[in-house]
Coordinates of C-alpha atoms in Angstrom, one line a residue:
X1 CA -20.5 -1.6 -1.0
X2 CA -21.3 0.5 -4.3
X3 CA -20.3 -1.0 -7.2
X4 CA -17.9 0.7 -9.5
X5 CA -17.1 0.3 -13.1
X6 CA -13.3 -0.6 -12.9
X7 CA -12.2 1.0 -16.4
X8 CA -14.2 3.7 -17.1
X9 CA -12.3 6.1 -18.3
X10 CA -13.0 10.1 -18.1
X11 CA -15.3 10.1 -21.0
X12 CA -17.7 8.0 -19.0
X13 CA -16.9 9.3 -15.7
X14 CA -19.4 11.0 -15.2
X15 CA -19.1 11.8 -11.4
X16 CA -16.0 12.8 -12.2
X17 CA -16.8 15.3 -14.9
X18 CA -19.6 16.8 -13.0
X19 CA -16.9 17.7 -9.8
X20 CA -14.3 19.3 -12.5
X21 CA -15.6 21.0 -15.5
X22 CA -16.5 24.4 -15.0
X23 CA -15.7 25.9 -18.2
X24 CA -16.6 25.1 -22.3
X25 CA -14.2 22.2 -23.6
X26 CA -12.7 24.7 -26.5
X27 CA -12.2 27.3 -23.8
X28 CA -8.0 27.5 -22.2
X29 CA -9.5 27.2 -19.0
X30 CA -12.0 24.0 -20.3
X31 CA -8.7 22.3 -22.0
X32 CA -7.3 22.4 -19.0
X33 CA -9.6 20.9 -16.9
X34 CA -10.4 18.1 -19.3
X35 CA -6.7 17.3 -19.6
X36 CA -6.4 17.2 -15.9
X37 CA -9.3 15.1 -15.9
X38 CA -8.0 12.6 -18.2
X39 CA -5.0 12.2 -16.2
X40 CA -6.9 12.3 -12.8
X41 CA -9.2 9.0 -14.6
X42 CA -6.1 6.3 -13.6
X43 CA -4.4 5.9 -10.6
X44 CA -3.3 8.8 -9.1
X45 CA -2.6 8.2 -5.3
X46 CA -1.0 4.8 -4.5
X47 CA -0.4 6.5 -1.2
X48 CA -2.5 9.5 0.5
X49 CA -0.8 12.3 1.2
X50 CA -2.6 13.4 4.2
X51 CA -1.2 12.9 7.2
X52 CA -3.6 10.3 9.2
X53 CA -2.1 10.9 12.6
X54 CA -2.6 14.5 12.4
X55 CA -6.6 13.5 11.4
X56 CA -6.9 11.3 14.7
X57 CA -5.7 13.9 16.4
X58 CA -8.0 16.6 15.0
X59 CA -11.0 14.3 15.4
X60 CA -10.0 13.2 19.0
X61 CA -11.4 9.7 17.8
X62 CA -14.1 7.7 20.3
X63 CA -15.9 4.3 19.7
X64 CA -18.9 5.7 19.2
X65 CA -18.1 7.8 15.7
X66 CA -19.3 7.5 12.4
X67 CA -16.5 8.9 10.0
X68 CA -17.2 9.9 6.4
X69 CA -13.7 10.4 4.6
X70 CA -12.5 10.9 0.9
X71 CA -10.9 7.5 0.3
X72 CA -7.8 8.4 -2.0
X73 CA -4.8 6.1 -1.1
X74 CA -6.6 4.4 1.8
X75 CA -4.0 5.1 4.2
X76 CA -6.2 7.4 6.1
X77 CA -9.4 5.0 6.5
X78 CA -6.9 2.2 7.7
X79 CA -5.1 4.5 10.2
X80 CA -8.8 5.5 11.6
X81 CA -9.5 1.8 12.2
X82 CA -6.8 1.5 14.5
X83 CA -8.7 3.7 16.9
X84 CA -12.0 1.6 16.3
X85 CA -14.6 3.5 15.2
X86 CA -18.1 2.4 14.7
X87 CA -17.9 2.9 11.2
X88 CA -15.9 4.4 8.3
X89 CA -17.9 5.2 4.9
X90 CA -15.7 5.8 2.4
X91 CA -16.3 7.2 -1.1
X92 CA -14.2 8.3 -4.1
X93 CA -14.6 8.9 -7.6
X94 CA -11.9 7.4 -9.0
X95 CA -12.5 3.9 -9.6
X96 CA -8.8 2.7 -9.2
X97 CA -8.7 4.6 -5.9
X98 CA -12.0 2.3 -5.3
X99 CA -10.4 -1.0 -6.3
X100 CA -7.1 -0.1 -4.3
X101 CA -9.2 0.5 -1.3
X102 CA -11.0 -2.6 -1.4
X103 CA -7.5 -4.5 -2.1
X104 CA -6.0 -3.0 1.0
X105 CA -8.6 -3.8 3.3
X106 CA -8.7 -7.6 1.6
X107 CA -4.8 -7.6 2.7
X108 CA -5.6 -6.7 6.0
X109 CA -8.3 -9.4 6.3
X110 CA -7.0 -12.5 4.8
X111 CA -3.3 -12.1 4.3
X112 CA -1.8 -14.3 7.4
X113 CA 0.0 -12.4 9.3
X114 CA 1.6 -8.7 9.7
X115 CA 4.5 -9.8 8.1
X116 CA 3.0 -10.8 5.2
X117 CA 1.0 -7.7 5.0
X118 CA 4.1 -5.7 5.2
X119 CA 5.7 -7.6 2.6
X120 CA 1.9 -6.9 0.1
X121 CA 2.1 -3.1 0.9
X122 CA 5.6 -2.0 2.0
X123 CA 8.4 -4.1 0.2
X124 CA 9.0 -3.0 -3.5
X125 CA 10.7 -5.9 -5.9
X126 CA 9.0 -8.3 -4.0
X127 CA 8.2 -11.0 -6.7
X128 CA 6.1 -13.4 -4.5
X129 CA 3.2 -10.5 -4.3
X130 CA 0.8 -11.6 -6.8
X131 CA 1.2 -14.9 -5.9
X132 CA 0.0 -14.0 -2.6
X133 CA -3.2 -12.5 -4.3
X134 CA -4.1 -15.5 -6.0
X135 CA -3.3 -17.2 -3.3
X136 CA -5.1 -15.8 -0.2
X137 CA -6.9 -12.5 -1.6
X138 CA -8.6 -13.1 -5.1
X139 CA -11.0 -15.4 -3.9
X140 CA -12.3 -13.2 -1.0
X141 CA -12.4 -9.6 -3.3
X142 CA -15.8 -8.6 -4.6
X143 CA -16.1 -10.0 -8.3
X144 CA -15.4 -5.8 -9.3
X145 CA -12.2 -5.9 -7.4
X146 CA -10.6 -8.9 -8.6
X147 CA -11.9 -8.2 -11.7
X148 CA -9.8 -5.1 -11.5
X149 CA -6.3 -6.4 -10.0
X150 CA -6.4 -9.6 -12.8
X151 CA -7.2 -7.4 -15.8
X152 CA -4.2 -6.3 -18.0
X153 CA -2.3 -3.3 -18.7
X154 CA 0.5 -3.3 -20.8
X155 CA 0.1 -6.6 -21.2
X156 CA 0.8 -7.8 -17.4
X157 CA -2.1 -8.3 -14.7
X158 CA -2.4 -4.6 -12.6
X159 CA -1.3 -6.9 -9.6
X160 CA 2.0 -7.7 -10.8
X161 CA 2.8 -4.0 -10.1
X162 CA 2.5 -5.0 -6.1
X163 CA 6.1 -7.5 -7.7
X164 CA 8.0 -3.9 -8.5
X165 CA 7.0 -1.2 -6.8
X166 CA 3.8 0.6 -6.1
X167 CA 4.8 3.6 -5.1
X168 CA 6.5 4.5 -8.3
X169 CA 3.0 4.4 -10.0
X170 CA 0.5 6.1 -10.1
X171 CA 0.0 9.6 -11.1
X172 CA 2.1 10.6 -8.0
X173 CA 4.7 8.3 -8.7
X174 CA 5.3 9.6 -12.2
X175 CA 5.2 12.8 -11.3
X176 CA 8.2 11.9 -8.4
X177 CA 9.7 10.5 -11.1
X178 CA 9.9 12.8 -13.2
X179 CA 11.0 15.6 -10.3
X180 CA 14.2 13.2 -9.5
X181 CA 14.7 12.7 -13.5
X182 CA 14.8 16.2 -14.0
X183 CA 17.3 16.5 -10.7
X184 CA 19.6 14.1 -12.1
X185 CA 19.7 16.7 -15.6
X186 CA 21.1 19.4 -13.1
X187 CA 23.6 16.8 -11.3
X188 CA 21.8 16.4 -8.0
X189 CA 20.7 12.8 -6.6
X190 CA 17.2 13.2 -4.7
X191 CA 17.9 9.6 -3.1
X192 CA 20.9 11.4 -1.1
X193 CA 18.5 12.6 0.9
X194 CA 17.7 10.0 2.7
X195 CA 21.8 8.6 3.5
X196 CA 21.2 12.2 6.1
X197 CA 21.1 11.5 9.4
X198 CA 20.1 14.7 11.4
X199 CA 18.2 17.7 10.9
X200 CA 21.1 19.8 10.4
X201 CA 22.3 17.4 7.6
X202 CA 18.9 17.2 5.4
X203 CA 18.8 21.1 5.7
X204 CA 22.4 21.4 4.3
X205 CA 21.6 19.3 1.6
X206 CA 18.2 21.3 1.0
X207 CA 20.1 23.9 0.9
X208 CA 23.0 23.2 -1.6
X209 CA 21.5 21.0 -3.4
X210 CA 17.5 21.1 -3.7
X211 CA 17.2 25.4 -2.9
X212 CA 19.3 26.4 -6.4
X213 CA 17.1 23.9 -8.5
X214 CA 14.4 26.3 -8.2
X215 CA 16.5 29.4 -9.9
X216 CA 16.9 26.8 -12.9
X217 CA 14.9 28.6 -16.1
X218 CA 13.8 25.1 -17.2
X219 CA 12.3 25.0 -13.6
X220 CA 10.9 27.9 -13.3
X221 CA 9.6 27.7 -17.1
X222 CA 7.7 24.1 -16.3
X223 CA 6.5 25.3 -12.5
X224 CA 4.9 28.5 -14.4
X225 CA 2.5 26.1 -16.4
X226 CA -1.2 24.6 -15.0
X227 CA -0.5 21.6 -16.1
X228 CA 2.7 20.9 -14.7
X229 CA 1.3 20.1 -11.0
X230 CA -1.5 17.9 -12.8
X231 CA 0.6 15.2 -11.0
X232 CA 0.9 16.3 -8.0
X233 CA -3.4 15.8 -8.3
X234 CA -3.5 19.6 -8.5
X235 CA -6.5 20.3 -10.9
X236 CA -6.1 24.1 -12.1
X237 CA -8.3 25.4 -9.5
X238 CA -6.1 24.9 -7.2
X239 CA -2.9 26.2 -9.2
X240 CA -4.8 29.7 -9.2
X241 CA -5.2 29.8 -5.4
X242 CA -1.5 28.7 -4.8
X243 CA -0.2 31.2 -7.4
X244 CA -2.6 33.7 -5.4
X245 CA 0.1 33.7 -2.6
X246 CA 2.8 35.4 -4.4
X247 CA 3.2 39.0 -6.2
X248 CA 4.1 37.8 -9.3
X249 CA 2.1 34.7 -9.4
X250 CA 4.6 32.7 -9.6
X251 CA 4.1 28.7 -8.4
X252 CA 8.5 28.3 -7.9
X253 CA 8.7 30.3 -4.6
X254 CA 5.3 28.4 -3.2
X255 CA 6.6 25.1 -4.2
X256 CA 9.8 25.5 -2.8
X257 CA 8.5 26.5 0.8
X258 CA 6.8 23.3 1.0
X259 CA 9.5 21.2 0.0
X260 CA 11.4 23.2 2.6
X261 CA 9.7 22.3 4.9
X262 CA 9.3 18.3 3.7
X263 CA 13.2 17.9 3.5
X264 CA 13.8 19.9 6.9
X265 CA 10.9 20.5 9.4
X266 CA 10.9 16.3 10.2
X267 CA 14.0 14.2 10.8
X268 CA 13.8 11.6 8.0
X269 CA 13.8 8.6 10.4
X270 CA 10.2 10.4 11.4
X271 CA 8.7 10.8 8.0
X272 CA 7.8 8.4 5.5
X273 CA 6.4 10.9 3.4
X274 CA 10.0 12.4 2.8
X275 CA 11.2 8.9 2.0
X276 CA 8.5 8.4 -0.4
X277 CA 9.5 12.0 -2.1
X278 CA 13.1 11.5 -1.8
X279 CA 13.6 7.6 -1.7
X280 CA 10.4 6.6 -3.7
X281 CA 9.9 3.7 -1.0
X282 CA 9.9 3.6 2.8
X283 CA 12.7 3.0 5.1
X284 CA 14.0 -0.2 4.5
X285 CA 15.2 -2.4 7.8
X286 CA 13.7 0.1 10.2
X287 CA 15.4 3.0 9.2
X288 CA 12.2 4.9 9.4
X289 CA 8.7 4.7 9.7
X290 CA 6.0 2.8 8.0
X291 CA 2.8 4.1 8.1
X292 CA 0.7 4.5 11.3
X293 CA -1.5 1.6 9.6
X294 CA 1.3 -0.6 8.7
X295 CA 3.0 -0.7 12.5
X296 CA 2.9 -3.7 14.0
X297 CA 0.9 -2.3 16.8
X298 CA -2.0 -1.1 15.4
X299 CA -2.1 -4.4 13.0
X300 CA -4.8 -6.4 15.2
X301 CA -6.8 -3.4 16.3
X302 CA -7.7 -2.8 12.2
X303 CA -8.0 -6.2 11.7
X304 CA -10.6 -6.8 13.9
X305 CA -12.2 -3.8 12.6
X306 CA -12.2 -3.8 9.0
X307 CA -16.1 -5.2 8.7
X308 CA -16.6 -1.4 9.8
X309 CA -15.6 0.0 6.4
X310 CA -18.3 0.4 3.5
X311 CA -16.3 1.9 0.3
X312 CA -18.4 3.6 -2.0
X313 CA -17.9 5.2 -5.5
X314 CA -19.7 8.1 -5.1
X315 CA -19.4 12.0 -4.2
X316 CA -19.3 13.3 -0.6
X317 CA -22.2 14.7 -1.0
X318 CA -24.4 11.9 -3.2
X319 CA -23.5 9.6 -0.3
X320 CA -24.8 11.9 2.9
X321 CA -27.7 12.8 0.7
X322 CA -28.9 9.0 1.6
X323 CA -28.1 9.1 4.9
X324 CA -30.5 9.7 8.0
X325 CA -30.4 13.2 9.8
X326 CA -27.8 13.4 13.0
X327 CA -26.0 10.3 11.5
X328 CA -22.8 10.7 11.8
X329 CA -19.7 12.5 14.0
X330 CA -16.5 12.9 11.6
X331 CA -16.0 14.2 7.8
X332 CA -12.7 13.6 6.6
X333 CA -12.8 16.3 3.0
X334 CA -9.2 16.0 2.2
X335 CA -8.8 18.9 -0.6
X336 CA -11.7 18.4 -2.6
X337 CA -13.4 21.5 -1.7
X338 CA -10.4 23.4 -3.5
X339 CA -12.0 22.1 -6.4
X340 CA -15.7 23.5 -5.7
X341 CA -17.9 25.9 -7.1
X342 CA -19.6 28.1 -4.2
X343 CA -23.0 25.7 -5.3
X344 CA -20.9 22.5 -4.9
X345 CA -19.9 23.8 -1.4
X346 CA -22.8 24.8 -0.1
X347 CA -24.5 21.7 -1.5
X348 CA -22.1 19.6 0.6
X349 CA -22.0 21.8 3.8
X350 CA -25.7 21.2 3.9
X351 CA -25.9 17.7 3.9
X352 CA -23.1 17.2 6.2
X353 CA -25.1 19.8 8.5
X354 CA -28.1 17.8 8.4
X355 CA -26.0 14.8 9.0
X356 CA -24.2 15.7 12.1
X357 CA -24.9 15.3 15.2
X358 CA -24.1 16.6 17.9
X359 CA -20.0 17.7 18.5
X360 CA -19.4 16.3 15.0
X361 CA -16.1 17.9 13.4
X362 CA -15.2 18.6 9.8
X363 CA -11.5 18.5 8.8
X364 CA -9.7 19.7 5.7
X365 CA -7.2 21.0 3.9
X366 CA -6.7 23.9 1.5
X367 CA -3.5 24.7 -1.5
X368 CA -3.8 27.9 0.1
X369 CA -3.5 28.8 4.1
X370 CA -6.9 30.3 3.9
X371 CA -9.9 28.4 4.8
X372 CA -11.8 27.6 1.7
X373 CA -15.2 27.9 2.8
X374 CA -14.9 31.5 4.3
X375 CA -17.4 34.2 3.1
X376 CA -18.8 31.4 0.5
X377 CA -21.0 29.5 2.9
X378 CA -24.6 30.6 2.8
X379 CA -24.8 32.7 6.6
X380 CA -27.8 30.0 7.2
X381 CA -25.1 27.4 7.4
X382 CA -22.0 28.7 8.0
X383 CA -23.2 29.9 11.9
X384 CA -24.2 26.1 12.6
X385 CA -20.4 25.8 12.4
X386 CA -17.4 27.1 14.7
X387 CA -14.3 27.6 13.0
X388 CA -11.0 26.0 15.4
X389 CA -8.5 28.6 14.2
X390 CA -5.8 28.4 16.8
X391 CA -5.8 24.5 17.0
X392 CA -6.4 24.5 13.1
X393 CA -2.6 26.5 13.2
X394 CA -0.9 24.7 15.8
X395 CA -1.5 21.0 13.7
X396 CA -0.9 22.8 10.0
X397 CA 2.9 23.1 11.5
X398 CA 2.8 19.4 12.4
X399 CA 1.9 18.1 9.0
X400 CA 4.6 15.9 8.4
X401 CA 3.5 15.7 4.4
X402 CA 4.0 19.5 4.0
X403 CA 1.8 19.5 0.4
X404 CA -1.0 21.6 1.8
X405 CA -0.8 25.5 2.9
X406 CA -3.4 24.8 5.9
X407 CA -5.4 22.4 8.0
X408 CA -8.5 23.3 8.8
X409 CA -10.9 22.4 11.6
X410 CA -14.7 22.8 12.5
X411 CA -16.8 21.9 15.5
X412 CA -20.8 21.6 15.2
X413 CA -21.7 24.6 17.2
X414 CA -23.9 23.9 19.9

């Protein structure tokens, strides 16, 4: 596994700076991307916010694949496991997504059972959750990684966090945070939400109580500014193309679409994402869902399976530029190519051509409902791939996270 320097900071981040800054640092448009980047240097996602079931079922998973993802959360490369692949390379450049990564897959390998893992990764106020790190994870973490979880912030070891509530930090978390804070200025309680118990129920209370938030000048005053999505993970790049979709550029009526559809396309005992937006935890007591990589019956399947992980900090592209030709099936891009200049993306798109072999798929997903790579790929490249448009549709309306405008699939053409 790559090694990773666990507290560099954005300064010294220098894969990180090379993926973002586009612009002169006393420029508006440089500001913002260094700000961005400073917050985008901690934790950001303590979960993914991809949906992993609608990945599988993009990729249409065998045992023979080699996947390549974007590592974020984790959730994803676990959930993959559970279909055993041959391998799962996973790279990042975050170093706390790195260290969380490697934490996860620890939990999965030397925590005893399911219910403990459960209890690690699912249960917030759980005080007994650093003592099972010391107990049954530190000695088994790479000296990086438990050099990571026992260092101190604030004053308390990062792993104490895992004795509160992990979901509530992070980047993410703050930003949810803030969202329900700013919620309870107007009188409305987010965690209501998830006391509904039908469809018809969460889209009454979308609509009384969630809808009219938007009108709020406050609202639309903070949803008007770049840096208010910064913790949603939205880098300014991708402000501009979701601002693109309406005639007055305005980020309100786009933000309150996809909430829409969060709070009412997916019954809430379906969709853990809506009770991490509206509850800030999962379902306690089986009221809903854990994630596809927590259930009990995937839990042995990525056990066993974990050895075929290799979590790297490093870029998409630094990573495939070392691997053989026709070496892999599956690239998982998540967003990141909403962040690209056309040079990044053809850059990337070249190696993962040379890379795939044969039927190998790329999946993404874009702010916008355009595909991002569409009349920027060289033509050289761009006819090596076919573009799934209908499918791509039909499993956008199934995203059960409801963050991103459009999914987007493509098949090595033979």
């Amino acid at each position: 596994m790559t090694e990773f320097a666990p507290d560099a900071g954005f300064r010294k981040n220098r894969k990180l700076k090379a993926a973002l800054l586009r612009h002169k640092a006393l420029s508006k448009d440089g500001l913002s991307e260094r700000l961005f980047g400073l917050l985008f240097s901690g934790l950001v996602y303590p979960q993914i916010w991809e949906d992993p079931d609608l990945d599988m079922e993009a990729m249409e998973l065998q045992p023979h694949h080699r996947i390549v993802t974007i590592g974020s959360g984790g959730c994803n490369m676990l959930a993959y496991l559970s279909q055993s692949p041959a391998s799962i390379d996973v790279v990042d450049l975050n170093p706390h997504h790195i260290a969380l990564n490697r934490l996860k897959l620890g939990a999965f390998s030397h925590l005893p059972a399911h219910a403990d893992l459960v209890r690690f990764l699912a249960v917030p106020y759980e005080a007994s959750n650093s003592q099972a790190f010391d107990r049954f994870l530190a000695a088994n973490l790479d000296d990086a990684t438990r050099d990571y979880w026992n260092g101190r912030k604030y004053g308390r070891r990062r792993i104490t966090v895992f004795d509160r509530n992990l979901y509530k930090t992070g980047l993410l978390g703050r930003f949810i945070g803030a969202a329900h804070l700013l919620a309870r200025l107007h009188g409305i309680d987010l965690t209501e939400m998830t006391k509904t118990r039908s469809l018809r129920e969460q889209r009454q209370f979308f609509d009384d109580k969630i809808a009219p938030l938007f009108e709020k000048p406050v609202v639309r005053w903070i949803t008007s500014q770049k840096s208010s999505l910064f913790g949603l993970g939205i880098p300014p790049q991708q402000y501009d193309e979701l601002a693109s979709l309406t005639a007055d550029n305005s980020i309100a009526p786009v933000l309150r679409h996809r909430l829409e559809k969060l709070a009412c396309h997916f019954p809430m005992h379906d969709n853990y994402f809506a009770w991490q937006a509206f509850g800030r935890r999962y379902a306690p007591n089986g009221e809903g869902p854990l994630p596809t990589y927590l259930k009990a019956e995937h839990y042995d399947a990525i056990r066993a399976n974990v050895d075929r992980v290799s979590v790297h900090h490093a870029s998409f592209t630094e990573l495939l530029s070392s691997e053989p030709a026709a070496s892999r099936d599956r690239y998982v891009l998540l967003d990141a190519q909403d962040w690209m200049t056309d040079q990044q993306l053809n850059d990337l798109w070249s190696e993962i051509t040379r890379t795939a072999r044969e039927g190998a798929r790329v999946i993404f997903r874009t702010a916008a409902e355009k595909s991002i790579i569409e009349g920027r790929l060289s033509p050289a490249i761009r006819e090596q791939w076919t573009y799934l448009e209908e499918r791509s549709l039909a499993l956008t309306a199934l995203d059960r996270s409801a963050i991103y405008g459009g999914f987007h699939i493509y098949g090595k053409t033979p």
